[in-house]
Short mmCIF file of C-alpha atoms in Angstrom, two decimals:
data_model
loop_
_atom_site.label_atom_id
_atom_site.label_comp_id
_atom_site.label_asym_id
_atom_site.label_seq_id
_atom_site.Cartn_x
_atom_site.Cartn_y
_atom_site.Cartn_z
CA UNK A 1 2.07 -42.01 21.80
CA UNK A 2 1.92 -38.66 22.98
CA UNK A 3 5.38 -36.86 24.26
CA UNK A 4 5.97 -36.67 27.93
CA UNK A 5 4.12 -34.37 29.84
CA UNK A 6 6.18 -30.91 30.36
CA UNK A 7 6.12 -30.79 34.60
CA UNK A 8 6.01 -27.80 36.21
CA UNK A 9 7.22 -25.89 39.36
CA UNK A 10 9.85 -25.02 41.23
CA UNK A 11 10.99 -21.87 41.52
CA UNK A 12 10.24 -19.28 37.96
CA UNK A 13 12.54 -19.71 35.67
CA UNK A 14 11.22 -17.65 32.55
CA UNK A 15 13.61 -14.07 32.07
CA UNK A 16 12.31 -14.43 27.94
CA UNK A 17 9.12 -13.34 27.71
CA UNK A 18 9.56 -11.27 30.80
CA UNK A 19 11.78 -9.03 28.78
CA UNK A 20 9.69 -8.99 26.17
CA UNK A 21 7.26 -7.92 28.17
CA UNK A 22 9.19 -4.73 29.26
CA UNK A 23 9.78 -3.55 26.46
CA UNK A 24 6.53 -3.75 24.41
CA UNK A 25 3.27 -1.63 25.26
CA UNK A 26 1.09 -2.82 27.84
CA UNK A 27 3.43 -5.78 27.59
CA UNK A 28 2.63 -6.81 24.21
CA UNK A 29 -0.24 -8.61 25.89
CA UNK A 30 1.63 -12.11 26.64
CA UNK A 31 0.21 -12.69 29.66
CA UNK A 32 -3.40 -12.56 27.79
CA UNK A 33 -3.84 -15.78 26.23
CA UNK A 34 -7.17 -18.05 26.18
CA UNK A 35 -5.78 -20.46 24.48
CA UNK A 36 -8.04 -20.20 22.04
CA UNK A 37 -6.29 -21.27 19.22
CA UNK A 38 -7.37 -18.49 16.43
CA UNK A 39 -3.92 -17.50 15.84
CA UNK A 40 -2.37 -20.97 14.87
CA UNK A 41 -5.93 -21.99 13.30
CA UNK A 42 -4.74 -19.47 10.46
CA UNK A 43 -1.70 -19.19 10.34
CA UNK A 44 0.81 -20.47 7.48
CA UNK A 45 3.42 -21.82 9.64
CA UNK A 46 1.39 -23.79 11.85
CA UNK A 47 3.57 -27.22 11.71
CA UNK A 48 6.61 -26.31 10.74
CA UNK A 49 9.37 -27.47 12.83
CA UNK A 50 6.35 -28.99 14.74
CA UNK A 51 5.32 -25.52 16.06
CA UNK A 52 2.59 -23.04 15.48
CA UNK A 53 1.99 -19.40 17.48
CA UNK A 54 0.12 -20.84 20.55
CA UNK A 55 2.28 -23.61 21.13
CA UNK A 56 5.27 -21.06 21.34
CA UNK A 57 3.91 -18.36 23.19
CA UNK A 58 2.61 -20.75 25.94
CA UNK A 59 6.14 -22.52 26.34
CA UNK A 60 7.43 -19.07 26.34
CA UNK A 61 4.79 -18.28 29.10
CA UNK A 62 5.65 -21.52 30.75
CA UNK A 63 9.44 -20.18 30.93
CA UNK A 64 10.56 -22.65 28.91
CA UNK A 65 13.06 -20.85 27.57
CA UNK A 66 15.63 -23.29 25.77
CA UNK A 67 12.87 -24.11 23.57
CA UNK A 68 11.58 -21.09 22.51
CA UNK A 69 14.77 -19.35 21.71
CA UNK A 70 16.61 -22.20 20.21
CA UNK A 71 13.67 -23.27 17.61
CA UNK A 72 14.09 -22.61 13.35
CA UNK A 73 10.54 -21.80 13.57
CA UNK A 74 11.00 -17.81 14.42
CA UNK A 75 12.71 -17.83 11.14
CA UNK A 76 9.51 -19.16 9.44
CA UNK A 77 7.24 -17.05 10.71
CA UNK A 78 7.42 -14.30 8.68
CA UNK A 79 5.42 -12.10 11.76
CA UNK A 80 2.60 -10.92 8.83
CA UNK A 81 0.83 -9.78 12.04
CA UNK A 82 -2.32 -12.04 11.19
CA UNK A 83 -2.66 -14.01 14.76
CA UNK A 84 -2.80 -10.46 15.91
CA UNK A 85 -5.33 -9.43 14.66
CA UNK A 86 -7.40 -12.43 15.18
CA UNK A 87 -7.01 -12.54 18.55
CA UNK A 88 -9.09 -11.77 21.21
CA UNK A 89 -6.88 -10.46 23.52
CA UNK A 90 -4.71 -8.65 20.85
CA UNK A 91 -1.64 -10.64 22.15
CA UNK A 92 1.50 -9.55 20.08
CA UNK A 93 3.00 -13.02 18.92
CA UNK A 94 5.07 -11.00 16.20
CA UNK A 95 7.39 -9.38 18.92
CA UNK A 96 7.62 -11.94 20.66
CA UNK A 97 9.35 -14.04 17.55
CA UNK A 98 10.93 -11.26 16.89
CA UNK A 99 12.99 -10.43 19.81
CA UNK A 100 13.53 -14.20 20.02
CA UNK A 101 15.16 -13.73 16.61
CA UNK A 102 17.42 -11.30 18.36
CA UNK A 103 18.96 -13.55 21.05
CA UNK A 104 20.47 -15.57 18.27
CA UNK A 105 23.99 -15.72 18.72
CA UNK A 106 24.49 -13.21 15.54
CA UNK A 107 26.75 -15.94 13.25
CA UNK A 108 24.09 -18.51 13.87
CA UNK A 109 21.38 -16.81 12.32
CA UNK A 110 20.20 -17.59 8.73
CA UNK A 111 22.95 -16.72 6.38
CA UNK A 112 21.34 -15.16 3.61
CA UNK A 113 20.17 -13.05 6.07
CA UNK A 114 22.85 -12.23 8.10
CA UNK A 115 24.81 -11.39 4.37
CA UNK A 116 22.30 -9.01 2.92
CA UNK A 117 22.09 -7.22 6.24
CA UNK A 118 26.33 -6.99 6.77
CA UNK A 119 26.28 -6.25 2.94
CA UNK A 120 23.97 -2.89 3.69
CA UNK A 121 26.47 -1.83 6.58
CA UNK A 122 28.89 -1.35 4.26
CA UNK A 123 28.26 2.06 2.54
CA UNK A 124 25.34 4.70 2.59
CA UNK A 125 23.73 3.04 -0.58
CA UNK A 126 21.90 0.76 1.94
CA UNK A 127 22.12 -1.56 -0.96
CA UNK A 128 22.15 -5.59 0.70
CA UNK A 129 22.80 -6.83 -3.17
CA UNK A 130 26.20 -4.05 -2.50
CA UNK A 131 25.89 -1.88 -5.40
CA UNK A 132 27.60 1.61 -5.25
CA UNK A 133 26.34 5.15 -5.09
CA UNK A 134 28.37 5.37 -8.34
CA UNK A 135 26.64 2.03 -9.79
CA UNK A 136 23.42 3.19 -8.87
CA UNK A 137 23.83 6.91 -10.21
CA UNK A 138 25.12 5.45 -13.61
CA UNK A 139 22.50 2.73 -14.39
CA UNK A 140 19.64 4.91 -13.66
CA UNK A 141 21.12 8.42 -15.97
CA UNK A 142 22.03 5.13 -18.63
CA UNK A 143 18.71 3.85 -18.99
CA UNK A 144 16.74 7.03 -18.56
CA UNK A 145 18.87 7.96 -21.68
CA UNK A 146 18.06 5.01 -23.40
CA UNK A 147 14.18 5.57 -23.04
CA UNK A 148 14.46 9.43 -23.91
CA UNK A 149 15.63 8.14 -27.42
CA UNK A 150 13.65 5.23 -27.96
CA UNK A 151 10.28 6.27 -26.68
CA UNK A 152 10.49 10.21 -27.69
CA UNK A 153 6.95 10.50 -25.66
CA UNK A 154 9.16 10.36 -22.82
CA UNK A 155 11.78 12.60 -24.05
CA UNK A 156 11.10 14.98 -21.12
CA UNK A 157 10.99 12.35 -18.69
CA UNK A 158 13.35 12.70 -16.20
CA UNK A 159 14.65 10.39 -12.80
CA UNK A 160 16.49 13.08 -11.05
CA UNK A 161 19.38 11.36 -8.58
CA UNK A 162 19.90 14.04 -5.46
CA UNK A 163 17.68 17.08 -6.71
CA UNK A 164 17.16 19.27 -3.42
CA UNK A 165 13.39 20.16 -1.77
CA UNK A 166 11.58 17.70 -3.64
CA UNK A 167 8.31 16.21 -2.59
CA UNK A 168 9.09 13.10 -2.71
CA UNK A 169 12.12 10.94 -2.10
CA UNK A 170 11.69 7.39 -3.32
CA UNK A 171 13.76 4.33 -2.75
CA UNK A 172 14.69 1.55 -5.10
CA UNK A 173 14.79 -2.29 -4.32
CA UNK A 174 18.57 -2.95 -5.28
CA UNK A 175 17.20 -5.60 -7.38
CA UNK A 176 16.47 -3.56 -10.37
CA UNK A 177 19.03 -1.51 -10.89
CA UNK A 178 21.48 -4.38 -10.58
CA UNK A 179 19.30 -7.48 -11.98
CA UNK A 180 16.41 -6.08 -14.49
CA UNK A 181 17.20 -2.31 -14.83
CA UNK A 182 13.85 -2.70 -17.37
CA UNK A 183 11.71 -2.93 -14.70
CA UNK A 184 12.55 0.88 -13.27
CA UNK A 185 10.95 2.53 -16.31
CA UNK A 186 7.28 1.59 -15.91
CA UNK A 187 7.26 3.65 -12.51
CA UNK A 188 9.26 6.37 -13.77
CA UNK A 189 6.82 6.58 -16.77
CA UNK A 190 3.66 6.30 -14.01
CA UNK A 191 5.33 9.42 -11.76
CA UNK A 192 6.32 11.39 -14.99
CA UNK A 193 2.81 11.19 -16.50
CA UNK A 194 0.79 12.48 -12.84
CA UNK A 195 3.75 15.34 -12.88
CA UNK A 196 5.13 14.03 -9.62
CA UNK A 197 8.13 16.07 -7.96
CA UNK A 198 10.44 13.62 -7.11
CA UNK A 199 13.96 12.31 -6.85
CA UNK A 200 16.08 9.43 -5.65
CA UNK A 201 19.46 9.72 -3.25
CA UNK A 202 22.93 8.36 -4.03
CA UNK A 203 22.86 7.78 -0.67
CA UNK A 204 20.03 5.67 1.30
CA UNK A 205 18.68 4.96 -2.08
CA UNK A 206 17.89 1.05 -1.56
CA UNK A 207 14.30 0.18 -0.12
CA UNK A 208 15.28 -3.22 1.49
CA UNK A 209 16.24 -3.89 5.19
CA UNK A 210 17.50 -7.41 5.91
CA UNK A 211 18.89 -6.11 9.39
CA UNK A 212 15.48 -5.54 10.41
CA UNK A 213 14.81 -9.52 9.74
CA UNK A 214 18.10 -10.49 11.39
CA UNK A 215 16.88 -9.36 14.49
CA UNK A 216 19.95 -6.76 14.62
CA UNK A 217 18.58 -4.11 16.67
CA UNK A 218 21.46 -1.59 16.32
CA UNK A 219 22.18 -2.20 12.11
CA UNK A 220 18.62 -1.89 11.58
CA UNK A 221 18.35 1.50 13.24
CA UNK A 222 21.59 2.33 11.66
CA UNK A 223 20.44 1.71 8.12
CA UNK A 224 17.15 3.60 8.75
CA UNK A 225 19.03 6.54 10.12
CA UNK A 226 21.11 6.54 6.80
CA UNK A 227 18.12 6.54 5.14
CA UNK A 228 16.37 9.32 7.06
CA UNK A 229 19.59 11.37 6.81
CA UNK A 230 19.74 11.24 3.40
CA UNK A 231 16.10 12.38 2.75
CA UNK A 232 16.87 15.21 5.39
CA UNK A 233 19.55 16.19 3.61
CA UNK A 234 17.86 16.67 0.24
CA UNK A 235 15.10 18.42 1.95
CA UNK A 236 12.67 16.23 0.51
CA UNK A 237 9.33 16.24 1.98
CA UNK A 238 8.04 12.75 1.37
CA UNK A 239 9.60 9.45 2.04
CA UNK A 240 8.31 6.83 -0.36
CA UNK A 241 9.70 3.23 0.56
CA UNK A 242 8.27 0.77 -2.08
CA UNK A 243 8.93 -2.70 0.06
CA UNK B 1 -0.09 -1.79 1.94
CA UNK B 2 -2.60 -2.93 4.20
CA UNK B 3 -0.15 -4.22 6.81
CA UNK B 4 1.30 -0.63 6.57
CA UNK B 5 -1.82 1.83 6.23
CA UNK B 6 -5.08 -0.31 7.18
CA UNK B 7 -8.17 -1.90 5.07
CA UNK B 8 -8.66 1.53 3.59
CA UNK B 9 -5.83 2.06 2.15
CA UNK B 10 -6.13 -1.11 0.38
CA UNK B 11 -9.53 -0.35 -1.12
CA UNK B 12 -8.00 2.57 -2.52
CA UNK B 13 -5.47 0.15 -4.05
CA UNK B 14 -8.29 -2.26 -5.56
CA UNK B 15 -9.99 0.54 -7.12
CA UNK B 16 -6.53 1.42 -9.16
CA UNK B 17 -6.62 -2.63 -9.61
CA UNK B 18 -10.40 -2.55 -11.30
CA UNK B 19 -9.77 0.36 -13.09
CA UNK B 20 -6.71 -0.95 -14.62
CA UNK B 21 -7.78 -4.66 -15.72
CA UNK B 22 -11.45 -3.74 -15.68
CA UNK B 23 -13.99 -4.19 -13.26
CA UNK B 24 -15.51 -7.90 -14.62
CA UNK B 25 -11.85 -8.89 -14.47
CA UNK B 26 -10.98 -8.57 -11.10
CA UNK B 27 -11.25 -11.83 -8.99
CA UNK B 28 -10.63 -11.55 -4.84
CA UNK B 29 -9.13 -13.93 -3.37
CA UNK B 30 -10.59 -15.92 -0.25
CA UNK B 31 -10.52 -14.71 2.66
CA UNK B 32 -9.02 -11.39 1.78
CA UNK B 33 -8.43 -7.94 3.42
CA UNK B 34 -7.08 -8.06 6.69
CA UNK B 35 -8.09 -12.26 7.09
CA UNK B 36 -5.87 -12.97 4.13
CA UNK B 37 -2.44 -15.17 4.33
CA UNK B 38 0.80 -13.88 3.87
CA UNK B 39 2.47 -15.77 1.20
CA UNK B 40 5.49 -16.54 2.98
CA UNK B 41 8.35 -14.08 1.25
CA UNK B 42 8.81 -11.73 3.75
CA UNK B 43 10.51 -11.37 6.96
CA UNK B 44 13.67 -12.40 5.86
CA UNK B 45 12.08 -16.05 4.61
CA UNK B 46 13.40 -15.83 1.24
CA UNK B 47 16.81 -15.21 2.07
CA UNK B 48 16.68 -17.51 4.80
CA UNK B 49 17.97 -20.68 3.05
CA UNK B 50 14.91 -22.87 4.17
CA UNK B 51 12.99 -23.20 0.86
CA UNK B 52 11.07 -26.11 1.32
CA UNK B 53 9.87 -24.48 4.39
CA UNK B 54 9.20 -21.42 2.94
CA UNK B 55 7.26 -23.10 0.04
CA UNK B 56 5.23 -25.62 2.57
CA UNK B 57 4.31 -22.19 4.19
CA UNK B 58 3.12 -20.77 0.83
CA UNK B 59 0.95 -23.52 -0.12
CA UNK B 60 -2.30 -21.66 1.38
CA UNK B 61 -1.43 -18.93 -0.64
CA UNK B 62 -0.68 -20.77 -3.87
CA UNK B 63 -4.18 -22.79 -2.74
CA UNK B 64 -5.75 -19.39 -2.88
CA UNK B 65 -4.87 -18.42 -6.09
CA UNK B 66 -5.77 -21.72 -7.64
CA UNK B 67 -9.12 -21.45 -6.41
CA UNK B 68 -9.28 -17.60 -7.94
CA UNK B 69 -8.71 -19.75 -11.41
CA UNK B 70 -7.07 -16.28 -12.74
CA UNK B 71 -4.48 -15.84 -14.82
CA UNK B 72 -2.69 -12.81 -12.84
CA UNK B 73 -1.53 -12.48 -9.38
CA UNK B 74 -0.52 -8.40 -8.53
CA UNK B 75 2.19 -8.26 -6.33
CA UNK B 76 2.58 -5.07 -4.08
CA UNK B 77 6.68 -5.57 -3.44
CA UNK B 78 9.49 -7.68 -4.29
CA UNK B 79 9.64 -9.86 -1.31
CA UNK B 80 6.04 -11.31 -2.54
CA UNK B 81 6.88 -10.87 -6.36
CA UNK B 82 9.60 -13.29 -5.72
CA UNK B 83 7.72 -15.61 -3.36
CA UNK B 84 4.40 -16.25 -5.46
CA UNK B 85 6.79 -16.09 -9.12
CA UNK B 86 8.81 -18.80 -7.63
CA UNK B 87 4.99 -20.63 -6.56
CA UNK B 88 3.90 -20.25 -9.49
CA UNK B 89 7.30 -22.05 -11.09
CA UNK B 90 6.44 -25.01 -8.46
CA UNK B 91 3.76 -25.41 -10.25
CA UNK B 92 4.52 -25.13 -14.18
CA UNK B 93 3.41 -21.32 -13.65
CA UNK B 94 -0.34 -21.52 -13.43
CA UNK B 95 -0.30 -17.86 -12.70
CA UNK B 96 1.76 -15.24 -13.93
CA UNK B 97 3.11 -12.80 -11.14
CA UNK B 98 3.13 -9.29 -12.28
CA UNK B 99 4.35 -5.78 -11.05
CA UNK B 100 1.24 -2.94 -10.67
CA UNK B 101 3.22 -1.12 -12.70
CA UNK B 102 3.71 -3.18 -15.29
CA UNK B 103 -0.37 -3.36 -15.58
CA UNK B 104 -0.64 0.56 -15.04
CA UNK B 105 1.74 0.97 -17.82
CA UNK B 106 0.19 -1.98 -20.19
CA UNK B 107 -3.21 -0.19 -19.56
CA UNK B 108 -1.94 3.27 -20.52
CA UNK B 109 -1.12 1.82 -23.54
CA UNK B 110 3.04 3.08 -22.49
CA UNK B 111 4.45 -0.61 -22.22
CA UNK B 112 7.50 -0.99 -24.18
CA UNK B 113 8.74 -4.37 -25.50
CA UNK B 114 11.54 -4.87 -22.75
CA UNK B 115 9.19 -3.98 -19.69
CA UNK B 116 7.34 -7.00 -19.97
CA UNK B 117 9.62 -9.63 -18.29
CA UNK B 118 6.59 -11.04 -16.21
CA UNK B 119 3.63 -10.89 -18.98
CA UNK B 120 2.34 -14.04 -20.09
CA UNK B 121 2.08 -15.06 -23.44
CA UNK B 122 -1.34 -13.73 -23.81
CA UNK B 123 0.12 -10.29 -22.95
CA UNK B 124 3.50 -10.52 -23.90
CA UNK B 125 2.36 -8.92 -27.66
CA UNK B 126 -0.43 -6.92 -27.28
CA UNK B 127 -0.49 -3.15 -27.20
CA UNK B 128 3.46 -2.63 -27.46
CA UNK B 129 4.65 0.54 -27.03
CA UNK B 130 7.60 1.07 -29.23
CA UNK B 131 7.73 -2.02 -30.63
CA UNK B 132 11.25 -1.60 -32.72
CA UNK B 133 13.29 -0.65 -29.58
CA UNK B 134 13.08 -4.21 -27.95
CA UNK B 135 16.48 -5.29 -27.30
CA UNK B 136 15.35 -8.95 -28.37
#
C-alpha cells in the first residue's frame, strides 16, 4: 500500500527553503524543478533513510518543513554536487542539504563530526585529530632527519616549517603526521625534485575542515580565517590545500 | 580536483596518471569525468558514525571499480583514500587504494621500503629505494 497522500493548503507554511533561497544566487534555483528525476536517477544516496534529492527538495518546496530538517539523510549526502550538474534547471540541491545541516540543534549533529570540528577550535594548528604546533613542528624536522641519513639522495631535501615569502604554503591532513608520518616523504621527495619553493605553518598547518561538514557556519569561517592568516603572515604566495 | 577546478584540470591529472603507470595501463572508470559517483567519504560521511550507510552509498563506486577489473584505485585525498581502502576491505581487498604520490615516487624509482603502506604484494618489492633503511 502506498503512504497517505500528503494534503495540501491552507495558508504557506514553508520559512526553510525560503531562507535558503535568500541567501543563495538567483535563489539557488529551488523554485526550478521539473521533476525530472536526473538528480536522484544518479545519485548514491537515493534510498537511504527512504529519501533521494527530488523527494527532499519537493517536500522542502511543499513547506514541509519537519521533514526535511529533521531527516539523517542530509548527513548522507555527501553534496558531491552531481544532481547539479545533471540538472536541467541547475537547481542547487547541495545548499539546500547543507543549510538544512545547519539548523541542527548543534549537540544533535553526528558526533564524529561535531568532535573533529570542536577539536580544530581549539588551537591555530587547525588540527581535528588535536595535535600541537609543537607536535607537528617536531615530527616533521624528526623524519626529514631520518630520510637525510638514510636516503643521502635526499640529503639536501628540506620541509621548511614557517620560512617567510615562499611560493607556496601547503597544508597537511593531520593524519600523517600523527598516524603514518611515512606517508609525508613521498610528496616532500616529489616538491624537492621539481625545486618547488615551499613551506608549511605551525599555525593553520592541517588541511581538514570538519566544521565545514557540521554545518557550523561561524567555526568554519573561523578555521579558514586561521588558515588564511597564517599564510598571510608568512607572506607566502600560494595556498596549496591537499583535501 | 575536478569538483574544485573543472574537467580540465582533471585531464591534466590523467595525463600525470598515464605517464606514471603507463599509457596501456590506465583503465577509466564508467561513467567518469564530471558523470562519475562520489564514493561516499566526504562531507563529513566518514566521521559521521553511519557506516553501513556510508558503505550502502559506496556500493556504485565499489561496482565501478569491479567492473574496471584493475588492480589500483588512485585516490586524490584522504577522505576517499579512506572510503574506497575501507571498500576494498569489505570486500577481501580486490583493489588496492593508493596515494598519487606513492605511484609518482614508485615510478621515479625514489620509493623507500617504509613508504609503501598501501602497495600490494605485487608492488610491495619491486624497485625499492633504499632497501636496508626499512624499519621492518
Amino acid at each position: 500500500m502506498a503512504d497517505e497522500a500528503i494534503k495540501l493548503g491552507g495558508k504557506k507554511r514553508s520559512v526553510f527553503i525560503d531562507k535558503v533561497k535568500e541567501i543563495l544566487p538567483e535563489g539557488g534555483n529551488l523554485n526550478l524543478c521539473l521533476t525530472c528525476g536526473a538528480c536522484s536517477s544518479g545519485c548514491p544516496a537515493t534510498g537511504l533513510e527512504g529519501m533521494d534529492p527530488r523527494k527532499f527538495l519537493r517536500m522542502a518546496a511543499l513547506g514541509m518543513d519537519e521533514e526535511v530538517l529533521s531527516t539523517k539523510w542530509v548527513w548522507m549526502c555527501t553534496m558531491c554536487t552531481r544532481c547539479m550538474y545533471v540538472c536541467p534547471m541547475k537547481i542547487n540541491i547541495p545548499q539546500l542539504v547543507f543549510n538544512a545541516r545547519s539548523t541542527w540543534p548543534r549537540d544533535q549533529r553526528p558526533k564524529g563530526i561535531l568532535g573533529s570540528c570542536d577539536m580544530a577550535l581549539r588551537n591555530d594548528t587547525c588540527s581535528a585529530m588535536g595535535a600541537t604546533e609543537e607536535d607537528f613542528q617536531f615530527v616533521v624536522e624528526d623524519v626529514l632527519e631520518e630520510y637525510q641519513e638514510a636516503q643521502p639522495e635526499f640529503a639536501e631535501m628540506l620541509a621548511p616549517v614557517n620560512k617567510k615569502g615562499t611560493e607556496f604554503f601547503l597544508n597537511q591532513n593531520s593524519r600523517e603526521p600523527v598516524t603514518e608520518p611515512d606517508e609525508m616523504v613521498p610528496l616532500w621527495k616529489i616538491l624537492h625534485l621539481v625545486g618547488a619553493d615551499w613551506t608549511y605553518g605551525t599555525k593553520g598547518w592541517a588541511a581538514e575542515n570538519y566544521c565545514m561538514f557540521l554545518g557550523d557556519n561561524d567555526a568554519w569561517k573561523h578555521i579558514v580565517e586561521v588558515k588564511k592568516k597564517s599564510v598571510e603572515d608568512l607572506g607566502c604566495k600560494v595556498w596549496l590545500n591537499t583535501e | 580536483m575536478r569538483k574544485t577546478f573543472g574537467d580540465p584540470v582533471a585531464e591534466d591529472l590523467r595525463f600525470v596518471v598515464k605517464a606514471v603507470v603507463g599509457e596501456e595501463n590506465f583503465i577509466d572508470m564508467h561513467p567518469n569525468r564530471s558523470n562519475n559517483f562520489c564514493c561516499g567519504g566526504g562531507g563529513g560521511f566518514l566521521q559521521s558514525g553511519l557506516p553501513d550507510e556510508r558503505r550502502t552509498y559506496g556500493k556504485l563506486k565499489a561496482d565501478q571499480i569491479l567492473a574496471t577489473k584493475a588492480d589500483y584505485a588512485i585516490t586524490p585525498c584522504h577522505n576517499c583514500h579512506a572510503q574506497i581502502h575501507d571498500l576494498s576491505d569489505q570486500l577481501d581487498h580486490p583493489w588496492q587504494t593508493v596515494h598519487l604520490w606513492t605511484l609518482l615516487c614508485l615510478s621515479l624509482g625514489i620509493l623507500g621500503p617504509n613508504e609503501r603502506e598501501y602497495l600490494g604484494d605485487d608492488l610491495k618489492d619491486v624497485d625499492v629505494f633504499h632497501p636496508e633503511s626499512s624499519n621492518m
